[in-house]
Every structure is written in C-alpha cells, then in structure tokens.
Amino acid sequence: MSQHQAALASIPNTNVRRWVEQCIELCQPDHLYVCNGSKTEKQTFLDEGCKAGVFLKLNEKKWPGCYYHRSNANDVARVEHLTFICGPDEDVAGPTNNYWNDKEAYAKLQTLFSGCMKGRTMYVVPFVMGPIGSPFAQVGVEITDSLYVAVSMGIMTRMGDVAWKQLGDGEKFTECLHSVGDVNPERRYICHFPYDNRIWSFGSGYGGNALLGKKCLALRIASFLGQKEGWMAEHMLLMGVENPLGEKQYVAAAFPSACGKTNFAMLIPPKAYTDKGWKVTTIGDDIAWMWADKKNGRLRAINPEAGYFGVVPGTNSKSNPNAVKSIRKDTIFTNVGLVTMDDGSYDIWWEDSDWVAPAKCIAWDGTEWTPGTSKKAAHPNSRFTAPMFNNPVLDAAADDPAGVPISALIFGGRRSKTIPLVYQAFNWMHGVYVGAVLGSETTAAATGQVGVVRRDPMAMLPFIGYNIRDYLVHWFKMRKKLTDPPRVFCVNWFRKNDQGKFMWPGFGENMRVLEWILNRCKGQAYAMETPLGWMPRPEDINLDGLPMDEQAMRELQSINAEDVKSELLSQQELFLKLGGDMPKEMLFQRELLISRL
Ligand code: GTP
Ligand code: SPV
Ligand code: MN
C-alpha cells in the first residue's frame, strides 16, 4: 500500500479512498493512477497505449487524433448470458435477467479479482453521468486495469476532477470494479449489485461489458434507482426537431441495439425539408434519463453520456453524414479493418464506408483480409468512440442540466414482416403495452444468434436492472405524475417485401414519418383508427421526391389480421415468462386489442 500513498492522497473523497484501498488489497496492482481528466493525461494514455500495443495511431492527416484498437476476437460484443443481477433473493432479477445470489457472486468474483492486477496499473476513473450540476447526474468511479477502458471512459463520460467536485464529500457513488483478467469467456462475468450500488465486471474489455458507466450504470443500476426514486432510465436516443416556424419539439426513441438510434438521432432531413427550414439536432444517441416536471407535468430528459459508442459498418456520407463528421477526429475505432498506407502509417476501412475496399487489410480477428474473402474486414459490431462535442448538429441543450421536454416517445424494432411503418398508441397506458410487447430481430451487438425475433420490452430486455414486473408497473405509474404526457408511437424502418428488399428508404427519409408524428403531438395531422392504433393514411405522409407511390405506402402500412394474431401468440413468450406477475394493465390492453381484432 505504501508505494500507492501519493496517488491515494489525491482522491479527495474519503469514501472513495477507503474503497480504492480495499480494491488495491484485493487486486494487488503494481501501480496506482488516479485520473484527472486533463488533455495531457489523455495524450499520455494514448502514447503509452501505442507503446503497449493497445492502440495504433492512425494517419494524422486523414484521422487527426484518432486511434485504432482491436479487442480479443472472443470479446467483441455484450454477453447477455454472462450478465447477472445479484441480490439476496431471486425476486430482484425477475424472469428476464440472469440471477446470481450476491454472496455467491461476491465470493466467486473475489477469487478472480484476487491478485489479478499484479504487474499491472490500476486506473481509478471518476466520472459523472449527466450534465454537471444536474439534480439527476450520478457519480461513478471505475477501477480498471485497461488503458482502453480508461481512455474510452474519458470520451463517453464527464471524467476526472469534475466528478470529485460533483461528489464533494458525499457517499452516493456507484462502485465500478473492472478487470480484463485473462479475457477468457470461461471467466467472464458482468455482475450488478443494485442494492449495493455496485458493479463488478471481469474478463472482458469490450464496450457494454467494460465501459461500466454505460449499460451497467446508466441503464441497469440507474433503472433500479429510478424505480425507487420515481424517474426512468431508458435505452433511448434524444433529439430536437425545429420546424420552419421555429417551433422546437423533442423526441425520445427506444430501438434495440443496432436498430437505428444513432442514425435517427443524427438524421439530416431531405433537401426539400432543410430548404423549408426544418432542423434536426442531437441530444443523445443511446440512453435517456427522464422524469416528470413538477411545474407542468411534462416528461423531461437528459442524456447521461458525453460520447457516442456507435456501430461503424454502414456509416457513410449517404446513410449518416453527421456521424461521418463526428468521427473524423479524436475518435477510437475498435475492430474495424486495419490498412497500412504507402508511407507506413495506418488507415482503417469498413464495409459500406465511403472508401473503396483496400487491396488487403487486417480484419477484426487479426487475420489478413482481401476483397474476395467471404468474411468481413470490420466486425458487424465494430464501434467508434467519439466525443459528442464533435457532432456538428449537437443540440444547444445537450449539456443543459435542466434537460428538455419530450413531446413524443417512439418505440421501434427491426421487423422484416408484419409491423407497419408507423402508428400511434391510443394513450400512455396503451403506449406502455405497445412498448412492452416490442419485438425485434436480434443483432450482432450481443453474442448469440442474429436475426431471430424476440420480445424486447422497451428495447430494454438486456438492460432492466431489476424485476420486469416492477419495471412495467413503474411505467404505468408514471402516468399519474405526467399530467401532460408525451404521445407514444411505434415505428418499423425495416419491413421487407417478398424480394427481401427494404420497403422504406429509411435514414434521412425517416424525417417524413417524424413530421407526421410531431404534427400529431400538436393535434395537426390526420389519422385513422385501426386495431393497432392511430395510423396515417398514405396521403398523410409526405412522399414528394421519393420513388414511392401511395400504393407502396399502403403496403408498407398494411395490417394483416392473421399476422397480427400470430404476433399476439408470440407475445405469449413474455406473458408466460411473467405468469401471474404480469401487471393487470397489460392483460387489459391485450384483451382490448383482441376485441378490436
Ligand atoms: P446501439 O449503439 O447498438 O444501441 O445501436 P443503434 O440503435 O444506435 O443503431 P445504429 O443507428 O448504429 O444502426 C444500426 C444499423 O442499422 C446500421 O447498420 C444502420 O445502417 C442500420 N439502420 C439505421 N437506420 C436505418 C434505417 O432507417 N433503415 C435501414 N434499413 N437501416 C437502418
Ligand atoms: C448496445 O449494444 O446497445 C450498445 C453498445 O449501445 S454497448 O455499449 O456494447 O452496449
Ligand atoms: Mn445501445
């Protein structure tokens, strides 16, 4: 301990200091470093990382301040089967989470953490989730032996001395203990102890498993806290939309992992819209913390993050020009293709990028790749880590501790069949049902089979940090606090025709759907009543300039009664899981839908 005294003394909060001392004793690092969040510190980390082979500096001209990182090939996505909610009894986890008894989990992980940082440096990373000074901001401290994690947390959160200031001499902070261990999937556990405000993650260096401020704190732990304290932590993007009259509305949208949040949050409207004066701005691309505003009974929200951890493949100046601009500097690229340039410096490449494929490169798994190879150069879940302040359309209120008022809540899944482009729920209670039975095809963001439809309530299936029964009840109860609730919608950008082609152009063109949604929120757009909810007629969505006629729109919006019945049957999956614990409002809503059909 004595060689660590100087670093320990730089931790101003005694509660944190005491906890770090315990972790030193457990993990036995050779060195201790307490992060301050300065620019110099970041550069030192990056330089050290380059020497240690953690990072490769990319060509400074093409990619100023950007670095490449490749994670272990067995460690490229979230691991839902190794993610646990721990507590004294099973009820806290509920039927949709893996449960582990807290005493057993602590005992097992203690053996793994024991001495795991011998020969390594322990980084103490203090961070704030949420704009500084917001009453909803939460402080966390991550202890990690990964330089990649320390640097990434510096981008994704408000990291360093600001966190000590926010915490003061308080004791409410989330203890986040992380080690990459030996990156062995056999010894990989992502454990949450919501009663103890604590996260222990071992054996993975990747994204949601390792950057503990993100899914672990800002969703699993925060959703638990929110239920107790009367607010919500959701897997939602936040965006602002200004119409030609200068009126601004804010939207929150929940789509499952790799189903379009980052793209939607940064969308550039079609030219005819921008010419008229429509503007879209980003508050956040992945997580929203929301509460009922006591002054006016409206839903308000902040983005707890400060960076984007976005899907790289498919990012190009046609699909998402604002993302392309956001990642041109000071960005870390993980598991993309690595290209050696003529002068020996490094470039990167990914599928569906702006650049033609290189003659050869190193693929995400470390092997050589050439254009003929059947595998991908970039892993489908390869990611960029970029500061949100790089975003050219960052909303002026993105850093505002007071948050923004939400007009519309949107739920959306990736569904090649059955689900129409857009409909509106009849009211909040119906909207909660629509969100709760959301189905989506699985993606590469988590390990496991890709492309199978599963129920993903509120796009939160892997992120609800407690019993889903209490989570759904909490959603229904929020209605009481919201005297002026947002309108609730369901969208599906991913419906396909019989030839397997997307029926809707998506991306920037989603503005056309958004226009209808926002007008509905102001009582200014027409809708017809259907069994699912309120739907635009084909003529209610502006199709000008699209190679699409009203007939195509009709097909995109069609509801097939037989398909909806099978959809209802597949909802059984969720209803059976919850059994007698299913909130009765859910049963009522389902009965109403059946009777409408
Ligand atoms: P996470 O970061 O995992 O939470 O994902 P996300 O929800 O932010 O998804 P993202 O915006 O990164 O999009 C994931 C994939 O969906 C990308 O490959 C996009 O190209 C694709 N995508 C996004 N929006 C659309 C759309 O409107 N239409 C179609 N067809 N594809 C889209
Ligand atoms: C997701 O999977 O929803 C992500 C990426 O946003 S991760 O941080 O790995 O969770
Ligand atoms: Mn996500």
XYZ file of C-alpha atoms and ligand atoms in Angstrom:
640
model
C 0.000 0.000 0.000
C 2.811 2.388 0.883
C 4.001 2.851 -2.731
C 0.444 3.906 -3.588
C 0.137 6.557 -0.846
C 0.771 9.605 -3.033
C -1.815 8.586 -5.610
C -4.333 7.653 -2.904
C -3.896 11.031 -1.267
C -5.050 12.707 -4.473
C -8.525 11.194 -4.017
C -10.391 13.928 -2.173
C -13.400 11.854 -1.103
C -12.716 9.643 1.913
C -15.431 7.105 0.997
C -13.878 6.588 -2.420
C -10.385 6.438 -0.923
C -11.401 3.736 1.522
C -12.965 1.687 -1.272
C -9.922 2.079 -3.539
C -7.723 0.859 -0.662
C -9.847 -2.276 -0.405
C -9.588 -2.845 -4.152
C -5.798 -2.435 -4.022
C -5.643 -5.061 -1.342
C -7.801 -7.386 -3.431
C -6.290 -6.827 -6.897
C -2.677 -6.061 -5.853
C -1.695 -3.751 -8.710
C 1.938 -2.712 -9.164
C 0.939 0.885 -9.833
C -1.958 3.131 -8.986
C -3.044 6.040 -11.149
C -5.907 8.386 -10.332
C -7.332 10.081 -13.443
C -7.847 13.842 -13.504
C -9.421 14.031 -16.967
C -6.950 16.529 -18.437
C -5.948 16.685 -22.110
C -2.324 15.936 -21.246
C -3.394 12.862 -19.354
C -5.379 11.585 -22.332
C -2.409 12.050 -24.662
C -0.103 10.283 -22.210
C -2.542 7.365 -22.062
C -2.718 7.186 -25.837
C 1.084 7.335 -26.194
C 1.544 4.651 -23.538
C -1.167 2.595 -25.202
C 0.655 2.803 -28.515
C 3.866 1.563 -26.897
C 1.985 -1.274 -25.220
C 0.191 -2.333 -28.406
C -3.243 -1.350 -27.065
C -3.641 1.418 -29.631
C -2.278 2.194 -33.078
C -2.133 5.824 -34.080
C -3.912 6.414 -37.386
C -2.583 8.637 -40.171
C -2.677 12.103 -38.592
C -3.680 13.853 -41.808
C -6.640 11.631 -42.589
C -7.622 10.829 -38.991
C -6.355 13.597 -36.647
C -6.202 12.411 -33.051
C -7.716 9.028 -33.963
C -6.585 5.613 -32.809
C -7.256 2.002 -33.683
C -7.879 -0.735 -31.158
C -8.541 -4.412 -31.668
C -10.144 -6.375 -28.872
C -9.669 -10.067 -28.322
C -11.516 -11.965 -31.098
C -13.573 -13.758 -28.430
C -14.580 -10.411 -26.924
C -16.418 -8.298 -29.492
C -19.957 -7.812 -28.137
C -22.061 -7.737 -25.000
C -22.502 -11.132 -23.351
C -26.075 -11.331 -22.109
C -25.706 -14.918 -20.859
C -22.808 -13.827 -18.627
C -24.552 -10.720 -17.286
C -26.101 -11.020 -13.836
C -28.348 -9.140 -11.446
C -27.260 -10.097 -7.938
C -29.006 -9.719 -4.625
C -30.098 -11.676 -1.576
C -33.129 -13.154 -3.332
C -34.123 -14.076 -6.846
C -37.056 -11.666 -6.999
C -34.795 -8.681 -7.695
C -33.711 -10.178 -11.030
C -37.130 -11.375 -12.168
C -37.825 -13.723 -15.076
C -35.858 -11.850 -17.775
C -32.458 -11.481 -16.065
C -29.837 -13.995 -15.003
C -29.868 -14.102 -11.226
C -26.907 -14.822 -9.014
C -27.068 -14.832 -5.226
C -24.997 -11.845 -4.126
C -22.898 -13.704 -1.539
C -22.025 -16.409 -4.048
C -21.282 -13.891 -6.776
C -19.025 -11.841 -4.499
C -17.221 -14.995 -3.370
C -16.635 -16.246 -6.914
C -15.537 -12.873 -8.272
C -13.306 -12.220 -5.286
C -11.271 -15.276 -6.234
C -10.993 -13.951 -9.790
C -10.100 -10.370 -8.784
C -7.647 -11.628 -6.194
C -4.187 -10.568 -7.360
C -5.468 -10.006 -10.908
C -3.615 -6.684 -11.288
C -0.151 -7.957 -10.315
C 2.275 -6.455 -12.813
C -0.410 -4.034 -13.994
C -1.519 -0.468 -13.310
C -4.819 0.169 -11.574
C -6.570 3.199 -13.059
C -9.083 4.996 -10.875
C -11.548 6.679 -13.222
C -14.020 9.073 -11.551
C -16.886 10.116 -13.809
C -20.248 11.850 -13.923
C -23.223 10.545 -15.886
C -25.339 13.536 -16.861
C -24.623 17.247 -17.322
C -22.602 18.676 -14.443
C -24.867 20.189 -11.823
C -27.996 18.320 -12.898
C -30.008 17.019 -9.947
C -30.201 13.768 -11.914
C -26.455 13.444 -12.560
C -24.876 10.384 -10.938
C -21.252 9.919 -9.963
C -19.449 6.651 -10.572
C -15.862 5.585 -10.042
C -14.464 2.849 -12.253
C -11.400 0.945 -11.187
C -9.857 -0.794 -14.184
C -6.629 -2.343 -15.397
C -7.410 -1.442 -19.005
C -5.936 1.636 -20.626
C -8.523 1.274 -23.408
C -11.305 1.474 -20.832
C -9.747 4.497 -19.097
C -9.409 6.392 -22.396
C -12.881 5.365 -23.588
C -14.493 6.424 -20.321
C -12.782 9.792 -20.819
C -14.671 10.167 -24.095
C -18.001 8.632 -23.072
C -18.453 10.436 -19.744
C -17.578 13.672 -17.979
C -14.435 12.202 -16.500
C -11.843 13.358 -13.972
C -11.717 16.124 -11.376
C -15.236 17.291 -12.305
C -16.520 14.082 -10.710
C -14.790 14.816 -7.388
C -16.395 18.241 -7.464
C -19.832 16.800 -8.210
C -19.455 14.173 -5.453
C -17.999 16.511 -2.789
C -17.718 14.576 0.447
C -20.873 12.608 -0.352
C -21.159 8.853 -0.221
C -23.543 8.205 -3.096
C -21.436 6.943 -5.979
C -21.527 3.711 -7.963
C -18.549 1.453 -7.280
C -17.454 0.008 -10.626
C -14.699 -2.599 -10.376
C -13.337 -3.910 -13.648
C -10.518 -6.136 -14.807
C -9.908 -7.642 -18.211
C -8.423 -10.608 -16.336
C -7.126 -13.005 -18.986
C -10.012 -12.223 -21.393
C -11.290 -15.757 -21.154
C -15.016 -16.286 -21.826
C -14.898 -19.092 -19.253
C -14.024 -16.490 -16.623
C -16.196 -13.614 -17.801
C -18.877 -12.193 -15.513
C -20.712 -8.882 -15.644
C -22.334 -8.578 -12.217
C -24.654 -5.886 -10.887
C -25.454 -5.472 -7.206
C -28.259 -2.894 -7.329
C -28.836 -2.949 -3.546
C -25.156 -2.125 -3.027
C -24.914 0.403 -5.914
C -22.038 -1.712 -7.204
C -20.828 -3.305 -10.452
C -18.136 -5.982 -10.760
C -17.055 -6.873 -14.265
C -14.357 -9.426 -15.022
C -12.847 -10.934 -18.146
C -13.984 -8.610 -20.931
C -12.513 -5.405 -22.359
C -15.403 -4.688 -24.690
C -17.957 -1.845 -24.748
C -21.045 -2.537 -22.729
C -19.203 -5.198 -20.679
C -16.340 -2.940 -19.678
C -17.223 0.759 -20.004
C -19.249 0.463 -16.840
C -20.779 3.949 -16.940
C -22.833 2.979 -19.979
C -25.182 -0.019 -19.923
C -24.184 -1.220 -16.441
C -24.582 2.082 -14.567
C -26.671 4.348 -16.791
C -29.219 1.624 -17.555
C -29.140 -1.344 -15.154
C -28.218 0.405 -11.905
C -29.970 3.652 -12.891
C -33.217 1.880 -13.825
C -33.223 0.325 -10.347
C -32.553 3.704 -8.701
C -35.155 5.359 -10.910
C -37.837 2.898 -9.892
C -37.109 3.625 -6.232
C -36.883 7.387 -6.698
C -39.619 7.901 -9.307
C -37.675 8.560 -12.532
C -36.740 6.474 -15.552
C -33.532 5.259 -17.216
C -34.222 4.138 -20.775
C -32.398 2.819 -23.854
C -33.447 5.845 -25.883
C -31.952 8.434 -28.173
C -32.948 12.058 -27.667
C -33.318 14.545 -30.498
C -34.624 18.030 -31.159
C -36.681 18.981 -34.211
C -37.309 22.570 -35.233
C -39.989 23.257 -37.831
C -40.000 26.144 -40.352
C -41.984 28.291 -37.855
C -39.101 27.972 -35.403
C -41.076 25.753 -33.046
C -38.924 23.178 -31.313
C -40.056 19.753 -30.138
C -38.015 16.975 -28.540
C -38.368 13.268 -29.189
C -37.166 10.189 -27.287
C -36.955 6.897 -29.164
C -36.228 3.361 -27.988
C -34.875 0.951 -30.596
C -32.984 -2.211 -29.594
C -29.211 -2.434 -30.027
C -28.072 -1.876 -33.628
C -31.591 -0.898 -34.736
C -31.005 2.720 -35.693
C -30.786 5.042 -32.651
C -27.513 6.722 -33.617
C -28.695 7.135 -37.204
C -32.066 8.577 -36.203
C -30.569 10.912 -33.593
C -28.291 12.499 -36.221
C -30.596 12.400 -39.210
C -30.352 15.013 -41.933
C -33.807 15.774 -43.357
C -34.329 15.527 -47.136
C -33.348 18.685 -49.031
C -36.930 19.830 -49.503
C -37.260 19.880 -45.705
C -33.991 21.669 -44.943
C -34.798 24.204 -47.673
C -38.025 24.990 -45.861
C -36.184 25.365 -42.568
C -36.544 22.037 -40.772
C -33.617 21.342 -38.410
C -32.775 18.173 -36.501
C -30.335 18.248 -33.574
C -28.942 15.543 -31.293
C -29.133 15.376 -27.510
C -28.103 11.734 -27.174
C -27.884 8.517 -29.200
C -28.322 5.684 -26.702
C -29.544 6.497 -23.197
C -32.113 8.878 -21.693
C -32.859 9.649 -18.068
C -36.359 11.051 -17.731
C -38.619 12.440 -15.048
C -41.938 14.235 -14.613
C -41.505 18.001 -14.492
C -43.357 19.167 -11.373
C -44.003 22.595 -12.918
C -46.017 21.436 -15.928
C -46.463 17.664 -15.642
C -44.422 17.026 -18.776
C -41.761 14.404 -19.287
C -38.216 15.878 -19.233
C -34.973 14.189 -20.187
C -31.188 14.383 -20.120
C -28.582 12.319 -21.924
C -26.263 10.918 -19.229
C -23.419 10.303 -21.711
C -20.832 12.602 -23.287
C -19.831 10.476 -26.259
C -21.076 8.058 -28.871
C -20.164 4.376 -28.942
C -21.607 3.745 -32.365
C -21.835 0.912 -34.875
C -19.194 1.509 -37.597
C -20.257 -0.706 -40.533
C -22.724 1.083 -42.763
C -21.602 4.522 -41.564
C -21.068 6.630 -44.682
C -21.865 10.088 -46.008
C -25.117 8.870 -47.510
C -26.517 6.983 -44.502
C -25.230 9.244 -41.727
C -23.155 12.294 -42.805
C -23.214 13.757 -39.286
C -21.706 10.575 -37.845
C -19.031 10.687 -40.558
C -18.165 14.241 -39.424
C -18.319 13.265 -35.735
C -15.697 10.542 -36.166
C -13.169 12.456 -38.251
C -11.087 13.447 -35.211
C -10.304 12.343 -31.663
C -12.075 9.023 -32.173
C -11.186 5.457 -31.269
C -12.057 2.733 -33.747
C -12.457 -0.761 -32.380
C -12.432 -3.935 -34.519
C -12.565 -2.288 -37.939
C -10.250 -3.323 -40.808
C -6.659 -2.010 -40.493
C -4.882 -0.767 -43.600
C -1.171 0.030 -43.939
C -0.641 3.076 -46.161
C 2.254 3.516 -48.604
C 4.183 5.668 -46.120
C 3.803 3.018 -43.399
C 1.139 4.932 -41.477
C -2.231 3.397 -40.711
C -5.663 3.814 -42.222
C -8.902 1.967 -41.499
C -11.676 0.516 -43.606
C -15.106 -0.970 -43.047
C -17.923 -2.427 -45.109
C -20.269 0.158 -46.655
C -17.900 3.025 -45.922
C -17.145 5.951 -48.231
C -13.963 4.308 -49.488
C -13.368 1.516 -51.970
C -12.033 -1.660 -50.409
C -8.241 -1.783 -49.974
C -6.272 -4.465 -51.822
C -5.704 -6.027 -48.429
C -6.021 -5.270 -44.748
C -6.027 -6.869 -41.316
C -9.545 -7.955 -40.402
C -11.143 -7.574 -36.968
C -9.944 -11.045 -35.959
C -6.304 -10.252 -36.738
C -6.075 -12.299 -39.932
C -5.348 -10.977 -43.412
C -8.336 -9.880 -45.470
C -8.636 -9.334 -49.241
C -11.744 -8.178 -51.156
C -12.528 -11.747 -52.253
C -12.624 -13.102 -48.689
C -16.043 -14.232 -47.563
C -15.682 -12.888 -44.023
C -15.973 -9.209 -43.088
C -12.996 -6.888 -42.659
C -14.781 -4.968 -39.881
C -16.750 -6.902 -37.297
C -20.508 -6.213 -37.712
C -20.379 -4.838 -34.168
C -17.180 -2.814 -34.652
C -17.568 0.571 -32.972
C -16.415 4.186 -32.929
C -15.942 6.039 -29.660
C -16.345 9.734 -30.405
C -16.849 12.836 -28.223
C -20.406 14.132 -28.650
C -18.995 17.646 -28.947
C -17.671 16.587 -32.397
C -21.245 16.296 -33.634
C -21.990 19.208 -35.998
C -25.697 19.052 -35.080
C -25.311 18.763 -31.316
C -28.363 20.379 -29.712
C -27.728 23.580 -27.751
C -29.364 21.916 -24.727
C -27.267 18.707 -24.889
C -25.225 19.842 -21.905
C -28.093 21.580 -20.094
C -28.559 20.236 -16.545
C -32.271 21.098 -16.753
C -32.876 18.729 -19.677
C -35.514 19.093 -22.401
C -39.305 18.480 -22.516
C -40.369 15.407 -24.512
C -43.296 15.628 -26.964
C -43.141 12.132 -28.454
C -41.952 8.732 -27.306
C -41.191 6.296 -30.115
C -40.686 2.541 -29.871
C -39.224 0.712 -32.844
C -37.970 -2.738 -33.702
C -36.257 -4.437 -36.607
C -39.080 -6.402 -38.194
C -38.957 -7.690 -41.761
C -42.618 -8.682 -41.630
C -45.983 -7.800 -40.014
C -45.261 -4.473 -38.292
C -46.258 -1.334 -40.256
C -44.055 1.716 -40.759
C -45.778 3.832 -38.124
C -48.772 4.005 -35.819
C -49.720 5.927 -32.724
C -50.863 4.373 -29.466
C -54.286 5.464 -28.221
C -52.850 6.881 -24.985
C -49.992 6.449 -22.471
C -51.355 3.202 -20.969
C -51.758 1.661 -24.430
C -48.331 3.033 -25.347
C -46.773 1.190 -22.418
C -48.324 -2.021 -23.746
C -47.046 -1.307 -27.267
C -43.534 -0.739 -25.883
C -43.689 -3.750 -23.577
C -44.522 -6.219 -26.366
C -41.964 -4.708 -28.782
C -40.408 -7.441 -30.887
C -37.136 -7.193 -32.760
C -34.729 -9.378 -34.703
C -31.506 -9.942 -32.756
C -28.305 -8.203 -33.966
C -24.531 -8.522 -33.654
C -24.467 -6.141 -30.650
C -24.727 -9.169 -28.378
C -23.154 -12.584 -28.866
C -25.577 -15.297 -29.956
C -27.825 -15.976 -32.917
C -28.573 -12.996 -35.171
C -31.915 -12.349 -36.888
C -34.369 -14.145 -34.617
C -37.403 -12.206 -33.412
C -37.539 -11.863 -29.654
C -39.634 -9.759 -27.299
C -37.544 -6.791 -26.238
C -39.712 -4.704 -23.897
C -38.953 -1.000 -24.402
C -35.697 -2.151 -26.117
C -34.587 -2.751 -22.527
C -34.638 -6.556 -22.265
C -30.892 -6.834 -21.590
C -30.777 -3.608 -19.550
C -33.590 -3.664 -16.973
C -31.599 -3.884 -13.749
C -34.394 -5.412 -11.675
C -37.654 -7.345 -11.926
C -39.508 -6.609 -15.178
C -42.806 -6.831 -13.283
C -41.848 -3.788 -11.207
C -40.388 -2.117 -14.289
C -43.681 -2.324 -16.211
C -45.690 -1.216 -13.161
C -43.311 1.744 -12.858
C -44.036 2.706 -16.482
C -47.800 2.549 -15.902
C -47.471 4.530 -12.665
C -45.514 7.326 -14.321
C -48.821 8.287 -15.935
C -50.010 9.632 -12.575
C -47.090 12.055 -12.422
C -47.498 13.175 -16.027
C -50.466 15.499 -16.307
C -49.350 16.310 -19.866
C -47.795 13.032 -21.088
C -45.972 12.696 -24.402
C -47.749 10.915 -27.274
C -46.494 7.383 -27.894
C -45.676 5.870 -31.299
C -44.393 2.649 -32.826
C -42.202 2.593 -35.956
C -40.528 -0.051 -38.105
C -37.907 1.110 -40.621
C -37.064 -2.489 -41.531
C -40.137 -4.034 -43.197
C -39.182 -6.038 -46.308
C -41.055 -7.047 -49.439
C -41.237 -10.555 -50.921
C -37.945 -9.940 -52.726
C -36.272 -9.276 -49.370
C -35.793 -5.551 -50.105
C -36.454 -2.835 -47.519
C -39.815 -1.255 -48.353
C -38.920 2.084 -46.749
C -35.783 4.089 -47.699
C -35.058 4.933 -44.050
C -32.245 7.138 -42.690
C -32.836 10.831 -43.605
C -36.175 9.964 -45.177
C -37.419 8.971 -41.712
C -37.977 12.724 -41.360
C -41.229 12.238 -43.287
C -42.555 9.940 -40.570
C -41.213 12.234 -37.889
C -43.111 15.150 -39.419
C -46.397 13.241 -39.074
C -45.512 12.217 -35.517
C -44.726 15.776 -34.443
C -47.829 17.164 -36.078
C -49.890 14.521 -34.259
C -48.369 15.764 -30.992
C -49.757 19.205 -31.809
C -53.120 17.828 -32.946
C -52.342 18.901 -36.510
C -52.183 15.693 -38.543
C -54.911 13.336 -39.655
C -55.042 9.697 -38.578
C -57.469 6.851 -38.975
C -58.345 4.426 -36.248
C -57.130 0.840 -36.716
C -56.976 -2.131 -34.339
C -53.303 -1.342 -33.628
C -53.753 2.370 -33.035
C -53.938 5.634 -34.990
C -52.415 5.404 -38.452
C -51.654 7.938 -41.166
C -53.426 7.405 -44.469
C -50.922 7.165 -47.359
C -51.675 10.801 -48.221
C -50.862 11.895 -44.659
C -47.157 11.113 -45.126
C -45.264 13.419 -47.482
C -43.866 11.208 -50.267
C -42.743 14.067 -52.581
C -39.460 13.227 -54.241
C -39.480 9.573 -53.187
C -39.573 6.775 -55.753
C -42.631 5.526 -53.946
C -46.345 5.952 -54.588
C -49.402 5.793 -52.331
C -49.915 2.130 -53.228
C -46.411 1.271 -51.961
C -47.195 3.263 -48.850
C -50.429 1.339 -48.395
C -48.478 -1.951 -48.492
C -45.934 -0.609 -46.038
C -48.742 0.287 -43.658
C -50.876 -2.793 -44.239
C -52.021 -4.825 -41.273
C -52.741 -8.464 -41.953
C -55.181 -9.786 -39.335
C -53.669 -13.293 -39.454
C -50.139 -11.911 -38.976
C -51.281 -9.772 -36.060
C -52.839 -12.856 -34.480
C -49.542 -14.748 -34.736
C -47.841 -11.666 -33.332
C -50.221 -11.849 -30.378
C -49.311 -15.516 -29.963
C -45.612 -14.738 -29.980
C -46.246 -12.180 -27.235
C -47.130 -15.229 -25.136
C -43.362 -15.630 -24.699
C -43.383 -12.550 -22.460
C -46.738 -13.238 -20.821
C -45.732 -16.809 -19.908
C -42.411 -15.630 -18.503
C -44.148 -13.190 -16.181
C -47.052 -15.506 -15.393
C -49.144 -14.202 -12.507
C -46.719 -11.301 -12.144
C -47.862 -9.648 -15.361
C -49.350 -6.237 -14.428
C -53.096 -6.314 -14.959
C -52.980 -3.247 -17.194
C -51.000 -5.396 -19.640
C -53.714 -8.064 -19.628
C -56.431 -5.419 -20.129
C -54.568 -3.875 -23.052
C -54.146 -7.255 -24.683
C -57.835 -8.075 -24.234
C -58.745 -4.738 -25.804
C -56.510 -5.451 -28.795
C -58.049 -8.904 -29.228
C -61.547 -7.455 -29.105
C -60.599 -4.790 -31.686
C -59.352 -7.530 -33.984
P -26.603 0.579 -30.467
O -25.435 1.503 -30.460
O -26.194 -0.870 -30.522
O -27.565 0.822 -29.371
O -27.312 0.740 -31.933
P -28.224 1.899 -32.563
O -29.634 1.674 -32.159
O -27.640 3.228 -32.285
O -28.141 1.553 -34.138
P -27.425 2.347 -35.327
O -28.006 3.704 -35.552
O -25.957 2.279 -35.118
O -27.835 1.448 -36.583
C -27.546 0.077 -36.643
C -27.683 -0.450 -38.043
O -28.992 -0.184 -38.552
C -26.716 0.186 -39.031
O -26.133 -0.839 -39.799
C -27.556 1.077 -39.881
O -27.064 1.144 -41.179
C -28.934 0.425 -39.817
N -30.008 1.444 -39.906
C -30.151 2.544 -39.146
N -31.219 3.287 -39.515
C -31.784 2.619 -40.558
C -32.928 2.874 -41.384
O -33.656 3.858 -41.221
N -33.201 1.950 -42.347
C -32.414 0.847 -42.536
N -32.754 -0.014 -43.499
N -31.321 0.581 -41.776
C -31.012 1.451 -40.813
C -25.732 -1.647 -27.386
O -25.399 -2.831 -27.545
O -26.932 -1.294 -27.202
C -24.702 -0.588 -27.428
C -23.293 -0.988 -27.439
O -25.048 0.581 -27.393
S -22.737 -1.458 -25.848
O -22.119 -0.309 -25.203
O -21.752 -2.518 -26.028
O -23.849 -1.898 -25.053
Mn -27.352 0.768 -27.252
